[in-house]
Amino acid sequence: MKKLTRREEEIMRYFWQKGPLFVRELRALYPDPKPHFNTLSTFVRNLEAEGFLNHNDYGPTYQYYAIVTEDEYKKQSLSNIIDKYFGNSYMNVVSAFVDENKISVDELKELVAKVESLKRK
């Protein structure tokens, strides 16, 4: 799955939060100054070509909807980061958090308990 640009991710968040949208509805969600209709339309068509969106025809216009969920995108993005920067090692990720004091002992104990709970199932 392709990594989204900042603008593409911004657009996808609207679809994930609001559901199916026409480009004019998407544009209306933006604060002023709103992006140009044609600019948004180009981004939406590109997101469809990349497999993130699909559409339904309503006469001469299209209503777009997400076919990749936010959770699917988050999981894939996290997997890519772990693979690229941590040698595909989740232990290296947790160790980095420990080294940077970003995770507490209590949080680590909670993670261990969760892992043990999942193993019992």
Coordinates of N, CA and C in Angstrom, one line a residue:
M1 N 0.9 -1.2 0.0 CA 0.0 0.0 0.0 C 0.9 1.2 0.0
K2 N 0.6 2.2 -0.9 CA 1.3 3.4 -1.0 C 1.2 4.3 0.2
K3 N 2.2 5.0 0.6 CA 2.2 6.0 1.7 C 1.5 7.2 1.1
L4 N 0.5 7.7 1.8 CA -0.2 8.9 1.4 C 0.6 10.2 1.7
T5 N 0.5 11.2 0.8 CA 1.1 12.5 1.1 C 0.3 13.1 2.2
R6 N 0.8 14.2 2.7 CA 0.0 15.0 3.8 C -1.3 15.4 3.2
R7 N -1.4 15.9 2.0 CA -2.7 16.4 1.5 C -3.6 15.2 1.2
E8 N -3.1 14.1 0.7 CA -3.9 12.9 0.4 C -4.5 12.3 1.7
E9 N -3.6 12.3 2.8 CA -4.1 11.8 4.0 C -5.2 12.7 4.6
E10 N -5.0 14.0 4.4 CA -6.0 15.0 4.9 C -7.4 14.7 4.2
I11 N -7.3 14.5 2.9 CA -8.6 14.2 2.1 C -9.2 12.8 2.6
M12 N -8.3 11.8 2.8 CA -8.8 10.5 3.2 C -9.5 10.6 4.6
R13 N -9.0 11.5 5.5 CA -9.6 11.6 6.8 C -11.0 12.1 6.7
Y14 N -11.3 13.0 5.7 CA -12.7 13.4 5.5 C -13.6 12.2 5.1
F15 N -13.1 11.4 4.2 CA -13.8 10.2 3.8 C -14.0 9.2 5.0
W16 N -13.0 9.0 5.8 CA -13.1 8.1 6.9 C -14.0 8.6 7.9
Q17 N -14.1 9.9 8.1 CA -15.0 10.5 9.1 C -16.4 10.7 8.7
K18 N -16.6 11.1 7.4 CA -17.9 11.5 6.9 C -18.6 10.4 6.0
G19 N -17.8 9.5 5.5 CA -18.4 8.5 4.6 C -18.4 9.0 3.2
P20 N -19.2 8.5 2.3 CA -19.3 8.8 0.9 C -19.5 10.3 0.7
L21 N -18.7 10.9 -0.3 CA -18.8 12.3 -0.5 C -18.7 12.6 -2.0
F22 N -19.4 13.6 -2.4 CA -19.2 14.2 -3.8 C -18.0 15.2 -3.6
V23 N -17.3 15.6 -4.6 CA -16.2 16.5 -4.5 C -16.7 17.8 -4.0
R24 N -17.9 18.3 -4.4 CA -18.4 19.6 -3.9 C -18.6 19.5 -2.4
E25 N -19.1 18.4 -1.9 CA -19.3 18.2 -0.4 C -18.0 18.2 0.3
L26 N -17.0 17.5 -0.3 CA -15.6 17.5 0.3 C -15.1 18.9 0.4
R27 N -15.2 19.7 -0.7 CA -14.7 21.1 -0.7 C -15.4 21.9 0.4
A28 N -16.7 21.7 0.6 CA -17.5 22.5 1.6 C -17.0 22.2 3.0
L29 N -16.3 21.1 3.3 CA -15.8 20.7 4.6 C -14.6 21.5 5.0
Y30 N -13.9 22.0 4.0 CA -12.6 22.8 4.2 C -12.9 24.2 4.7
P31 N -12.0 24.7 5.6 CA -12.2 26.0 6.1 C -11.7 27.0 4.9
D32 N -12.1 28.2 5.0 CA -11.6 29.2 4.0 C -10.1 29.5 4.3
P33 N -9.4 29.8 3.3 CA -9.7 29.7 1.9 C -9.8 28.2 1.4
K34 N -10.9 27.9 0.8 CA -11.1 26.5 0.3 C -10.2 26.2 -0.9
P35 N -9.8 24.9 -1.0 CA -9.0 24.5 -2.2 C -9.9 24.6 -3.4
H36 N -9.3 24.8 -4.5 CA -10.0 24.9 -5.8 C -10.7 23.5 -6.1
F37 N -11.9 23.5 -6.6 CA -12.6 22.3 -6.9 C -11.8 21.4 -7.8
N38 N -11.2 21.9 -8.9 CA -10.4 21.0 -9.8 C -9.2 20.4 -9.1
T39 N -8.6 21.1 -8.2 CA -7.5 20.5 -7.4 C -7.9 19.4 -6.6
L40 N -9.0 19.5 -5.9 CA -9.6 18.4 -5.0 C -10.0 17.3 -5.9
S41 N -10.6 17.6 -7.0 CA -11.1 16.5 -7.9 C -9.9 15.7 -8.5
T42 N -8.8 16.3 -8.8 CA -7.6 15.6 -9.2 C -7.0 14.7 -8.1
F43 N -7.0 15.2 -6.9 CA -6.5 14.4 -5.8 C -7.4 13.2 -5.6
V44 N -8.7 13.4 -5.6 CA -9.7 12.3 -5.4 C -9.5 11.3 -6.5
R45 N -9.4 11.7 -7.7 CA -9.2 10.8 -8.8 C -7.9 10.0 -8.7
N46 N -6.9 10.6 -8.2 CA -5.6 9.9 -8.0 C -5.7 8.9 -6.9
L47 N -6.4 9.3 -5.8 CA -6.7 8.4 -4.7 C -7.5 7.1 -5.2
E48 N -8.4 7.4 -6.1 CA -9.1 6.3 -6.7 C -8.2 5.4 -7.5
A49 N -7.4 6.0 -8.3 CA -6.4 5.2 -9.1 C -5.4 4.4 -8.3
E50 N -5.1 4.9 -7.1 CA -4.2 4.2 -6.2 C -4.9 3.2 -5.3
G51 N -6.2 3.1 -5.5 CA -6.9 2.0 -4.7 C -7.4 2.4 -3.3
F52 N -7.4 3.7 -3.0 CA -7.9 4.1 -1.7 C -9.4 4.5 -1.8
L53 N -9.9 4.9 -2.9 CA -11.3 5.3 -3.1 C -11.9 4.6 -4.3
N54 N -13.2 4.5 -4.3 CA -14.0 4.1 -5.4 C -15.2 5.0 -5.6
H55 N -16.0 4.8 -6.6 CA -17.1 5.8 -6.7 C -18.4 5.1 -7.2
N56 N -19.5 5.8 -7.0 CA -20.8 5.4 -7.6 C -21.2 6.6 -8.5
D57 N -21.7 6.2 -9.7 CA -22.1 7.2 -10.7 C -23.5 7.7 -10.3
Y58 N -23.7 9.0 -10.4 CA -25.0 9.6 -10.3 C -25.1 10.6 -11.4
G59 N -25.6 10.1 -12.5 CA -25.6 10.9 -13.7 C -24.2 11.3 -14.1
P60 N -24.0 12.6 -14.3 CA -22.7 13.1 -14.7 C -21.7 13.3 -13.6
T61 N -22.1 13.0 -12.4 CA -21.2 13.2 -11.2 C -21.0 11.9 -10.5
Y62 N -19.9 11.9 -9.7 CA -19.5 10.8 -8.9 C -19.5 11.0 -7.4
Q63 N -20.0 10.0 -6.7 CA -19.9 10.1 -5.2 C -18.8 9.1 -4.9
Y64 N -17.8 9.6 -4.2 CA -16.6 8.7 -3.8 C -16.7 8.2 -2.4
Y65 N -16.1 7.0 -2.2 CA -16.1 6.4 -0.9 C -14.8 5.7 -0.7
A66 N -14.4 5.6 0.6 CA -13.2 4.9 0.9 C -13.3 3.4 0.8
I67 N -12.3 2.8 0.2 CA -12.3 1.3 0.2 C -11.1 0.8 1.0
V68 N -10.3 1.7 1.5 CA -9.3 1.3 2.5 C -9.7 2.0 3.8
T69 N -9.8 1.2 4.9 CA -10.2 1.8 6.2 C -9.0 2.5 6.8
E70 N -9.4 3.4 7.7 CA -8.3 4.1 8.4 C -7.4 3.1 9.2
D71 N -8.1 2.1 9.8 CA -7.3 1.1 10.6 C -6.4 0.3 9.7
E72 N -6.8 0.0 8.5 CA -6.0 -0.8 7.6 C -4.8 0.1 7.2
Y73 N -5.0 1.4 6.9 CA -3.9 2.3 6.5 C -2.9 2.5 7.7
K74 N -3.5 2.6 8.9 CA -2.6 2.8 10.1 C -1.7 1.6 10.3
K75 N -2.3 0.4 10.2 CA -1.5 -0.8 10.4 C -0.5 -1.0 9.4
Q76 N -0.8 -0.7 8.1 CA 0.2 -0.9 7.1 C 1.3 0.2 7.2
S77 N 0.9 1.4 7.6 CA 1.9 2.4 7.8 C 2.9 2.1 8.9
L78 N 2.3 1.6 10.0 CA 3.1 1.2 11.1 C 4.1 0.1 10.8
S79 N 3.6 -0.9 10.1 CA 4.4 -2.0 9.6 C 5.5 -1.6 8.7
N80 N 5.2 -0.6 7.8 CA 6.3 -0.1 7.0 C 7.4 0.6 7.7
I81 N 7.0 1.4 8.8 CA 8.0 2.1 9.6 C 8.8 1.1 10.4
I82 N 8.2 0.1 11.0 CA 8.9 -0.8 11.7 C 9.9 -1.6 10.9
D83 N 9.5 -1.9 9.7 CA 10.3 -2.7 8.7 C 11.5 -1.8 8.3
K84 N 11.2 -0.5 7.9 CA 12.2 0.4 7.4 C 13.2 0.9 8.4
Y85 N 12.7 1.2 9.6 CA 13.6 1.9 10.6 C 14.0 1.0 11.8
F86 N 13.4 -0.1 12.0 CA 13.6 -1.0 13.1 C 14.0 -2.4 12.7
G87 N 14.3 -2.6 11.5 CA 14.7 -4.0 11.0 C 13.6 -5.0 11.2
N88 N 12.4 -4.6 11.1 CA 11.2 -5.4 11.2 C 11.1 -6.1 12.6
S89 N 11.7 -5.4 13.6 CA 11.7 -5.9 15.0 C 10.9 -5.1 15.9
Y90 N 9.8 -5.7 16.4 CA 9.0 -4.9 17.4 C 9.7 -4.7 18.7
M91 N 10.6 -5.6 19.0 CA 11.4 -5.5 20.2 C 12.3 -4.2 20.1
N92 N 12.8 -4.0 18.9 CA 13.6 -2.7 18.7 C 12.8 -1.5 18.9
V93 N 11.5 -1.6 18.5 CA 10.6 -0.4 18.6 C 10.4 -0.2 20.1
V94 N 10.0 -1.2 20.9 CA 9.8 -1.1 22.3 C 11.0 -0.6 23.0
S95 N 12.2 -1.1 22.6 CA 13.5 -0.7 23.2 C 13.7 0.8 22.9
A96 N 13.4 1.2 21.7 CA 13.6 2.7 21.4 C 12.7 3.5 22.4
F97 N 11.4 3.1 22.6 CA 10.6 3.8 23.5 C 11.1 3.8 24.9
V98 N 11.7 2.7 25.4 CA 12.3 2.6 26.7 C 13.5 3.5 26.8
D99 N 14.4 3.5 25.8 CA 15.6 4.3 25.8 C 15.2 5.8 25.8
E100 N 14.1 6.2 25.2 CA 13.7 7.6 25.2 C 12.8 8.0 26.3
N101 N 12.6 7.1 27.2 CA 11.7 7.3 28.4 C 10.3 7.6 27.9
K102 N 9.8 7.0 26.8 CA 8.5 7.3 26.2 C 7.5 6.2 26.7
I103 N 7.9 5.2 27.5 CA 7.0 4.2 28.0 C 7.5 3.9 29.4
S104 N 6.5 3.8 30.3 CA 6.8 3.5 31.7 C 6.9 2.0 32.0
V105 N 7.4 1.7 33.2 CA 7.4 0.3 33.7 C 6.0 -0.2 33.8
D106 N 5.1 0.6 34.3 CA 3.7 0.1 34.4 C 3.1 -0.2 33.0
E107 N 3.4 0.6 32.0 CA 2.9 0.4 30.7 C 3.5 -0.9 30.1
L108 N 4.8 -1.1 30.4 CA 5.4 -2.3 29.9 C 4.8 -3.6 30.5
K109 N 4.5 -3.5 31.8 CA 3.8 -4.6 32.5 C 2.5 -4.8 31.9
E110 N 1.8 -3.8 31.6 CA 0.5 -3.9 30.9 C 0.6 -4.6 29.6
L111 N 1.6 -4.2 28.8 CA 1.9 -4.9 27.5 C 2.1 -6.4 27.7
V112 N 3.0 -6.7 28.7 CA 3.3 -8.1 29.0 C 2.0 -8.9 29.3
A113 N 1.2 -8.3 30.2 CA -0.1 -8.9 30.6 C -1.0 -9.1 29.4
K114 N -1.0 -8.2 28.5 CA -1.9 -8.3 27.3 C -1.4 -9.4 26.4
V115 N -0.1 -9.5 26.2 CA 0.5 -10.6 25.4 C 0.2 -12.0 26.0
E116 N 0.4 -12.1 27.3 CA 0.1 -13.3 28.0 C -1.3 -13.7 27.9
S117 N -2.2 -12.7 28.0 CA -3.6 -13.0 27.9 C -4.0 -13.5 26.5
L118 N -3.4 -12.9 25.5 CA -3.6 -13.3 24.1 C -3.1 -14.7 23.9
K119 N -2.0 -15.1 24.5 CA -1.4 -16.5 24.3 C -2.3 -17.5 24.9
R120 N -3.0 -17.2 26.0 CA -3.9 -18.1 26.7 C -5.2 -18.4 25.8
K121 N -5.5 -17.5 25.0 CA -6.8 -17.7 24.2 C -6.6 -18.6 23.0

